[in-house]
Short mmCIF file of C-alpha atoms in Angstrom, two decimals:
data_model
loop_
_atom_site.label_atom_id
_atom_site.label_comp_id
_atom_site.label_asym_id
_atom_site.label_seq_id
_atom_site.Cartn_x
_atom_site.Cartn_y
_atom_site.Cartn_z
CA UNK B 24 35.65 21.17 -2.50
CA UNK B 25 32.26 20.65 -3.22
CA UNK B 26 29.37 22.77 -5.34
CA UNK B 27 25.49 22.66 -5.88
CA UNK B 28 24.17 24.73 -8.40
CA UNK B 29 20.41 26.10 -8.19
CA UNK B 30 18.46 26.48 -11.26
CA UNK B 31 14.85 27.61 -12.38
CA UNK B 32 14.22 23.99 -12.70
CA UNK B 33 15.85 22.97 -9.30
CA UNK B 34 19.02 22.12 -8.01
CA UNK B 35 21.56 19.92 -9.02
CA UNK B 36 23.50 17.19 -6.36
CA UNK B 37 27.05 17.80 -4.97
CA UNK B 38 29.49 18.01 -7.30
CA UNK B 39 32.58 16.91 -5.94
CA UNK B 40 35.74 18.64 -7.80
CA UNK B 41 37.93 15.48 -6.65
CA UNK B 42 39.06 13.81 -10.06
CA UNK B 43 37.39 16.50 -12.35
CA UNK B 44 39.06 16.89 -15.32
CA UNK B 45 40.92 20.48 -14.60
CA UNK B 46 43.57 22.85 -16.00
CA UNK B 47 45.81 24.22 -13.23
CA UNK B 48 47.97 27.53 -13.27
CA UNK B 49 49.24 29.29 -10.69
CA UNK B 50 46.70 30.08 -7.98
CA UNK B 51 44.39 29.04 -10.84
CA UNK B 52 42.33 26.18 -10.99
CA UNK B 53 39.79 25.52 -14.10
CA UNK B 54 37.16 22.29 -13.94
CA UNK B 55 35.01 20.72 -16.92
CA UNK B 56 31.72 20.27 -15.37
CA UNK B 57 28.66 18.54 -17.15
CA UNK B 58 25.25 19.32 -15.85
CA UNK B 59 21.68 18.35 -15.94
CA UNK B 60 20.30 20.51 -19.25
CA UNK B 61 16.98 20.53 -16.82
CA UNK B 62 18.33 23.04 -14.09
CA UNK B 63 17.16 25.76 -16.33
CA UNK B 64 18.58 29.03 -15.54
CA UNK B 65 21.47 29.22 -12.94
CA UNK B 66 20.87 31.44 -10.20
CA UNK B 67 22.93 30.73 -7.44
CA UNK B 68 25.93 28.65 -6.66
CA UNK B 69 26.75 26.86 -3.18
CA UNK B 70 30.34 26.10 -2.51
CA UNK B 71 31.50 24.27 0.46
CA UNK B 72 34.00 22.08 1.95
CA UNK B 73 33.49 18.62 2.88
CA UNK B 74 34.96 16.10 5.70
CA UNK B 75 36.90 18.27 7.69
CA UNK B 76 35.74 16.89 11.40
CA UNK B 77 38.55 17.83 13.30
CA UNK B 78 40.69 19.12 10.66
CA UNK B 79 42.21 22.82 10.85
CA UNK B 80 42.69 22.74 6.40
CA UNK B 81 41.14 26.21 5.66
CA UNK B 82 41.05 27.54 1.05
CA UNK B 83 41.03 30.90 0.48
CA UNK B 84 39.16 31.93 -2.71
CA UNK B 85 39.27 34.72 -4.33
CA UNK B 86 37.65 34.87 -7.83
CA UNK B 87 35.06 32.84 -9.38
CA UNK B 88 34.17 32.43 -13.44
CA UNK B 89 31.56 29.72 -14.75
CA UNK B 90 30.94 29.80 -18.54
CA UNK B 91 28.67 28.01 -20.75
CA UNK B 92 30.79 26.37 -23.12
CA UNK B 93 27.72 25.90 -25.96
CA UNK B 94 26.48 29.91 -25.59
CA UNK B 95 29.67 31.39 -24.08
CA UNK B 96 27.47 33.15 -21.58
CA UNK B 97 30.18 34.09 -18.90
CA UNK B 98 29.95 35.21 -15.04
CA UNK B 99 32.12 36.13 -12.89
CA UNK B 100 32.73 37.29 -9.48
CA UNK B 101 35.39 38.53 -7.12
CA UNK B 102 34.69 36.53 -3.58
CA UNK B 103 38.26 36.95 -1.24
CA UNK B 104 36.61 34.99 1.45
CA UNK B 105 38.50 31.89 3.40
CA UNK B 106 36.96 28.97 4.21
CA UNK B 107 36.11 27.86 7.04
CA UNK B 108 36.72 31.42 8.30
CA UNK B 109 37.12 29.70 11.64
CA UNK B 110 37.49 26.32 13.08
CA UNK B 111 33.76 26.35 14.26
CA UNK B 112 33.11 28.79 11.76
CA UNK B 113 30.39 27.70 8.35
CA UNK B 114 32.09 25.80 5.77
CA UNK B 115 29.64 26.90 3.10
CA UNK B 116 29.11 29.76 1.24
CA UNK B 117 26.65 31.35 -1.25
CA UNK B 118 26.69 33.51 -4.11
CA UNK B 119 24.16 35.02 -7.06
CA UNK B 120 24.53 34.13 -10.86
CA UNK B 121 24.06 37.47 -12.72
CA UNK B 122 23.57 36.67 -16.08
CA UNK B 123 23.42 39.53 -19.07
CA UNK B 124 19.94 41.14 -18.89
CA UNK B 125 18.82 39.56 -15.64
CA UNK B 126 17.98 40.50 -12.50
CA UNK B 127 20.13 38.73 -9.91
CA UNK B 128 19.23 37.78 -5.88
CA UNK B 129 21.36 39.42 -3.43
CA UNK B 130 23.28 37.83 -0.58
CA UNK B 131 21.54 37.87 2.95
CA UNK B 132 22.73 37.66 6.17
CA UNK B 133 19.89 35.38 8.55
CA UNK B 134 19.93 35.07 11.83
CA UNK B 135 18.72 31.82 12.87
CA UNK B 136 17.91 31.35 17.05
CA UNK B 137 17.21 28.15 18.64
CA UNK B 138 15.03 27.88 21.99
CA UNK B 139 15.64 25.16 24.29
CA UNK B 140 15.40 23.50 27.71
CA UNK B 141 19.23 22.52 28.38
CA UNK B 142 21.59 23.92 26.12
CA UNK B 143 24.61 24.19 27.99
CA UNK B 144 24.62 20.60 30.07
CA UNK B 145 24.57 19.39 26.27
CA UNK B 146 26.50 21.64 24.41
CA UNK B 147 29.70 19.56 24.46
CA UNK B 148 27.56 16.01 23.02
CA UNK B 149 25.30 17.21 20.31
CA UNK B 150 25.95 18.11 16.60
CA UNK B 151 23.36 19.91 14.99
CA UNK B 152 22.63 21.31 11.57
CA UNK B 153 19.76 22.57 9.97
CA UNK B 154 18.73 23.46 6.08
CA UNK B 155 16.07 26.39 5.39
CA UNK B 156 14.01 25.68 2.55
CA UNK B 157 12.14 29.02 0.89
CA UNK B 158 10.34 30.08 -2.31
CA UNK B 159 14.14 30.46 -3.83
CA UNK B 160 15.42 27.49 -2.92
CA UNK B 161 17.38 26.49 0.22
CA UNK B 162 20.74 26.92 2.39
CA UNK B 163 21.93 23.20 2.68
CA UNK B 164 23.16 21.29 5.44
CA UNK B 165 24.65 24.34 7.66
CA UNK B 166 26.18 23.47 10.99
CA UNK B 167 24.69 24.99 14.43
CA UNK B 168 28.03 25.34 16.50
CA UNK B 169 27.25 26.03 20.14
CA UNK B 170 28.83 29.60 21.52
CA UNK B 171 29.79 28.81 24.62
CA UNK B 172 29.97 32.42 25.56
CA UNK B 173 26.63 33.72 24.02
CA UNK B 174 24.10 31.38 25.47
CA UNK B 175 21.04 33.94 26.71
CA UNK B 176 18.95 32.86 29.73
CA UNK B 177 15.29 33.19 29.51
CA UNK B 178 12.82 32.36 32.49
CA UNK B 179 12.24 28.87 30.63
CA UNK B 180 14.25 28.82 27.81
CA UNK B 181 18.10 28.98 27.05
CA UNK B 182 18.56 30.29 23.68
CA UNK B 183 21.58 30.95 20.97
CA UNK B 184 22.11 32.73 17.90
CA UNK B 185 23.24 30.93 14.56
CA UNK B 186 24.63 33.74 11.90
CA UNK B 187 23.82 31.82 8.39
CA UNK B 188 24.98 33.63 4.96
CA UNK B 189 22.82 32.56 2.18
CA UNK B 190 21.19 33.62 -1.19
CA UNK B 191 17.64 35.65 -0.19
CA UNK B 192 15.43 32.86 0.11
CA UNK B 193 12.19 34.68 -0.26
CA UNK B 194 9.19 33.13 1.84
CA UNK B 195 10.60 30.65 4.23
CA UNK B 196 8.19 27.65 4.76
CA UNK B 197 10.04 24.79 6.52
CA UNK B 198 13.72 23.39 8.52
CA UNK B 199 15.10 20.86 8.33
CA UNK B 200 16.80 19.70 11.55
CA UNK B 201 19.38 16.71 12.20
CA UNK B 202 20.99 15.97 14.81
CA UNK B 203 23.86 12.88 15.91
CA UNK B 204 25.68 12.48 19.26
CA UNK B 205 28.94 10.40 19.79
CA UNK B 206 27.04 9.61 23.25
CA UNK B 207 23.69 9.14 24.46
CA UNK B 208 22.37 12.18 25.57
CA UNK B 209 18.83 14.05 25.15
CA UNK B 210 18.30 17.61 23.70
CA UNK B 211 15.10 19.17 24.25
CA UNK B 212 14.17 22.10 21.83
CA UNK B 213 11.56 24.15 22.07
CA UNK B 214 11.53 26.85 18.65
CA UNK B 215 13.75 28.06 15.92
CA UNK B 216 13.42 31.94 14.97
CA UNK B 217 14.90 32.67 11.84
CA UNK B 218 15.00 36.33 10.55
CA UNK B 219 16.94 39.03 8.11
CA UNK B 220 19.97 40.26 10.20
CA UNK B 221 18.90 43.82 8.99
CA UNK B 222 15.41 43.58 9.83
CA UNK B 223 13.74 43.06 13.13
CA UNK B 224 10.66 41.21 11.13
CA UNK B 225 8.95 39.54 9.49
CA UNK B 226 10.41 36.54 12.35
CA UNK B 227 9.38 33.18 10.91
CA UNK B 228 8.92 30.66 13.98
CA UNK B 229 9.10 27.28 13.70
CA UNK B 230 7.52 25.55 16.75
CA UNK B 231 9.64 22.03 18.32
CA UNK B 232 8.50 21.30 21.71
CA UNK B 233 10.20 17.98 21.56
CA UNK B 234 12.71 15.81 23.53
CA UNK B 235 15.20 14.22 20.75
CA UNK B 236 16.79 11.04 22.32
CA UNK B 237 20.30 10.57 20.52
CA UNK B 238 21.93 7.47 20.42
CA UNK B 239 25.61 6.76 19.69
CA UNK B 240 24.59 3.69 17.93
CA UNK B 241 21.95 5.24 16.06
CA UNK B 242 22.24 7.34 12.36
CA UNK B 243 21.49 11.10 12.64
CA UNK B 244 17.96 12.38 14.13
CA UNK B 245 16.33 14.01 11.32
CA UNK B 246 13.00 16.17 11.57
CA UNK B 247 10.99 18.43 9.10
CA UNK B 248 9.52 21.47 10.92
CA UNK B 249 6.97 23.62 9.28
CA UNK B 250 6.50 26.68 9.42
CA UNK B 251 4.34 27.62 12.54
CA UNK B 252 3.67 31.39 12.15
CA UNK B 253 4.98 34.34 11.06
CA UNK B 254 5.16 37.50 12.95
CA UNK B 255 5.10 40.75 10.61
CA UNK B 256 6.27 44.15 11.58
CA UNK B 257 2.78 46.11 11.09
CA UNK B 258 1.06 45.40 14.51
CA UNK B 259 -2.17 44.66 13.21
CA UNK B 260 -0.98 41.89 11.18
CA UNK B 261 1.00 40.70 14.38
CA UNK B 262 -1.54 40.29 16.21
CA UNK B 263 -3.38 38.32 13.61
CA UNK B 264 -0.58 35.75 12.62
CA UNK B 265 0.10 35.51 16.32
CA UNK B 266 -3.22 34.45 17.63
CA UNK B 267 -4.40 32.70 14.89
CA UNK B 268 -3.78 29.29 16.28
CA UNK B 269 -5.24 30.55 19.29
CA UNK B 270 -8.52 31.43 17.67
CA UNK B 271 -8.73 34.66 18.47
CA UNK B 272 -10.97 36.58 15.58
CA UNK B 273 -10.28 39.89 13.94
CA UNK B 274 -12.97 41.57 11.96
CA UNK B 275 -12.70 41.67 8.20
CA UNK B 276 -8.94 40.13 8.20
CA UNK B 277 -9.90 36.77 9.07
CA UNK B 278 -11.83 33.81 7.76
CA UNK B 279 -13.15 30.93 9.82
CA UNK B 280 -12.98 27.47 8.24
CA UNK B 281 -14.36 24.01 10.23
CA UNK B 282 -12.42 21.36 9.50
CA UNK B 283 -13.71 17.08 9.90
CA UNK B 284 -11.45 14.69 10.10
CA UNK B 285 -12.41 10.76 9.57
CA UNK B 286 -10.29 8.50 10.57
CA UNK B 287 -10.20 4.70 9.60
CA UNK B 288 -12.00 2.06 11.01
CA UNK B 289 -9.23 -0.22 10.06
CA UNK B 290 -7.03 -1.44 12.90
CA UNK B 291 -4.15 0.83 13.47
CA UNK B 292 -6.03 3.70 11.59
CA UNK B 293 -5.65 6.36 14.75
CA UNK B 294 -2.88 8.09 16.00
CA UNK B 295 -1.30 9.76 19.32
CA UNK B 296 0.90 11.49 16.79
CA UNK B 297 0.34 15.81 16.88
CA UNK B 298 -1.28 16.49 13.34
CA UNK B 299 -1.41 19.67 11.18
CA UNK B 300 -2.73 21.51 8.39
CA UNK B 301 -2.27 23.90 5.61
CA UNK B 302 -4.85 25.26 3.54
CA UNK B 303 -4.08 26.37 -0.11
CA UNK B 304 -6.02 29.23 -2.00
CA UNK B 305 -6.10 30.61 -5.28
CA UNK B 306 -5.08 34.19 -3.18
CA UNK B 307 -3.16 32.93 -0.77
CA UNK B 308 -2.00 29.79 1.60
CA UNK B 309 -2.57 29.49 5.19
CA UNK B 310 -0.04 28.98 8.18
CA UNK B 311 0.04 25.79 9.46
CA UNK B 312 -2.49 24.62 12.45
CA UNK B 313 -1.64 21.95 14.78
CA UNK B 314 -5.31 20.28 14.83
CA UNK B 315 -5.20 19.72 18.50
CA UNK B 316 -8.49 20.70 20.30
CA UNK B 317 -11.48 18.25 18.88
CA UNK B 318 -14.95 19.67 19.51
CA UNK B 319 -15.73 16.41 20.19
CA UNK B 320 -13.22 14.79 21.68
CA UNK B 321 -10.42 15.08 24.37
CA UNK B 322 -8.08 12.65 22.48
CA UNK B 323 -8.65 13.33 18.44
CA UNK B 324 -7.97 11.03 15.83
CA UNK B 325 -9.10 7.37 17.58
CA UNK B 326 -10.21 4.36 15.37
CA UNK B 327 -13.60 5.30 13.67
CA UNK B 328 -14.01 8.58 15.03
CA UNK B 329 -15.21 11.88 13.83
CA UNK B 330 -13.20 14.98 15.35
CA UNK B 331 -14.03 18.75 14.27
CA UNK B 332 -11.61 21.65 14.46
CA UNK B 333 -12.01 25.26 13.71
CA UNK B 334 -9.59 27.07 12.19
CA UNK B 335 -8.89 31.01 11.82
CA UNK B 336 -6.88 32.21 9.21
CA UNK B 337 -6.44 35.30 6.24
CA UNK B 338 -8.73 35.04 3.49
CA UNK B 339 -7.32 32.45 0.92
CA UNK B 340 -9.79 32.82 -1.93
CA UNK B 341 -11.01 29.99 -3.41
CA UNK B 342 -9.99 26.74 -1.24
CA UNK B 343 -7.94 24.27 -3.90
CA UNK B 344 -5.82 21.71 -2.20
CA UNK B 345 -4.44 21.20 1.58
CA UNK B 346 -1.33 19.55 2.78
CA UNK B 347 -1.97 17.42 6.48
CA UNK B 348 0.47 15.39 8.09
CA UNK B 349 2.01 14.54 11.80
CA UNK B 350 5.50 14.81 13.72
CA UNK B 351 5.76 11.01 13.68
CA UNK B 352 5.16 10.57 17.79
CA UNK B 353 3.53 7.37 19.37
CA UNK B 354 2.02 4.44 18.01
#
């Protein structure tokens, strides 16, 4: 049994409960655990079970009490949940510190759907999993089992739904995907959707479009996908956040910013990589733009060059910082 434990100040790393010191009663276990004095506030606890590949162990829980042995602040928390609840089933799960006098998250159900070209010839050689990182922290490492029997067919896509349990996690900004194979085998995925279970929006996408290449011999495929877009319930606002990459303007909503980028005249400076772009305000921050169509150029980004990009996006105030970066393809 393992625990992370998320704090105003961050989160601390797995703490393992093998060879804590503990006092055991019936049905009762209690552990001493020391740590970092620069989490800050506890708001959330993960608890999860670790290296059960192929093993059928399931621990039922069904209370919960952490207390701070220097104030004696106490919570507590009745869970009755079993872990894993299935064989396939998420071997993780999340709850809310309520301290005295403070407002606690809740618990929300996501529902987390991945788009992609060939699903079900793959379905039996792939192991995914995928963290979602918001403005309240993030789920961990949570396994994407395939459903055999809930596979939806699309005119180019195949798609599945992924039913994650987490603390609310606020804004959602970026996934983390890995994937390993005990064979070689390709996956190619095109978009993740990830979305409140009792809302139909917002729907945060996170745009793919790439053909992992999994080795047996090789460690786990990891990628960091940004958020692409979000698309918000009010249509107006869909419509903007939907065609902003496309450039399409709407009066009074939307502010047009040119963008130059100079690359080195160094050898190696240019790229075949796909870069992108987020612009930070003191009002707001932008999505992020895949800086694909040069005005100048049919292939951006080459040794000495100047390319020039224009970008739509909701007014961000005052420009302050950006974040740019690439998916790592090519040379």
């Amino acid at each position: 049994m393992v625990m992370v434990f998320y704090g105003s100040n961050g989160k601390s790393n797995p703490v393992s409960m093998e060879n804590r010191v503990e006092h055991q009663m019936k049905n009762q276990i209690t552990y001493d655990i020391y740590l970092p004095s620069d989490l800050g506030t506890l708001y959330k606890v993960r608890l999860g079970l670790q290296n059960l590949e192929g093993s059928i162990s399931q621990l039922s829980l069904h209370h919960f009490k952490i207390q701070n042995t220097s104030t004696l602040d106490t919570f507590s928390l009745t869970i009755n949940k079993t872990l894993p609840p299935s064989l396939n089933g998420d071997r993780w799960i999340e709850f809310p510190i309520q301290w005295p006098l403070k407002e606690a998250f809740s618990v929300v159900t996501y529902h987390l759907t991945v788009f992609s070209r060939n699903i079900l010839s793959e379905r039996n050689l792939v192991h995914m999993t995928a963290c979602i990182y918001g403005t309240h922290g993030d789920t961990g490492d949570r396994s994407l089992p395939w459903p055999l029997q809930k596979v939806q067919h699309g005119e180019e896509n195949e798609s599945f739904l992924v039913i994650v349990d987490a603390v609310e996690l606020g804004e959602l900004d970026k996934i983390v995907l890995l994937i390993s194979s005990k064979t070689d085998c390709k996956l190619n995925i095109k978009k993740l959707h990830v979305k409140e279970a009792a809302k139909d929006y917002p729907i945060y996408a996170f745009e793919v479009n790439e053909e992992f290449s999994v080795d047996a011999n090789k460690p786990e495929i990891q990628r960091e996908i940004p958020r692409s877009f979000v698309i918000r319930g009010d249509k107006q606002k869909n419509d903007i956040y939907k065609n902003l990459n496309k450039g399409e303007s709407q009066a009074g909503d939307v502010t047009e910013y040119t963008v130059k980028v100079y690359t080195g005249d160094k050898r190696g400076a240019g790229t075949d990589a796909n870069v992108h772009i987020t612009l930070f305000g003191n009002e707001d921050k932008s999505e992020l733009f895949q800086l694909s169509e040069s005005l100048e150029h049919q292939n951006p980004f080459e040794r000495g060059k100047v390319d020039t990009f224009k970008i739509k996006t909701k007014k961000l105030g005052r420009l302050h910082s950006i974040e740019i970066g690439h998916d790592g393809k090519g040379f």
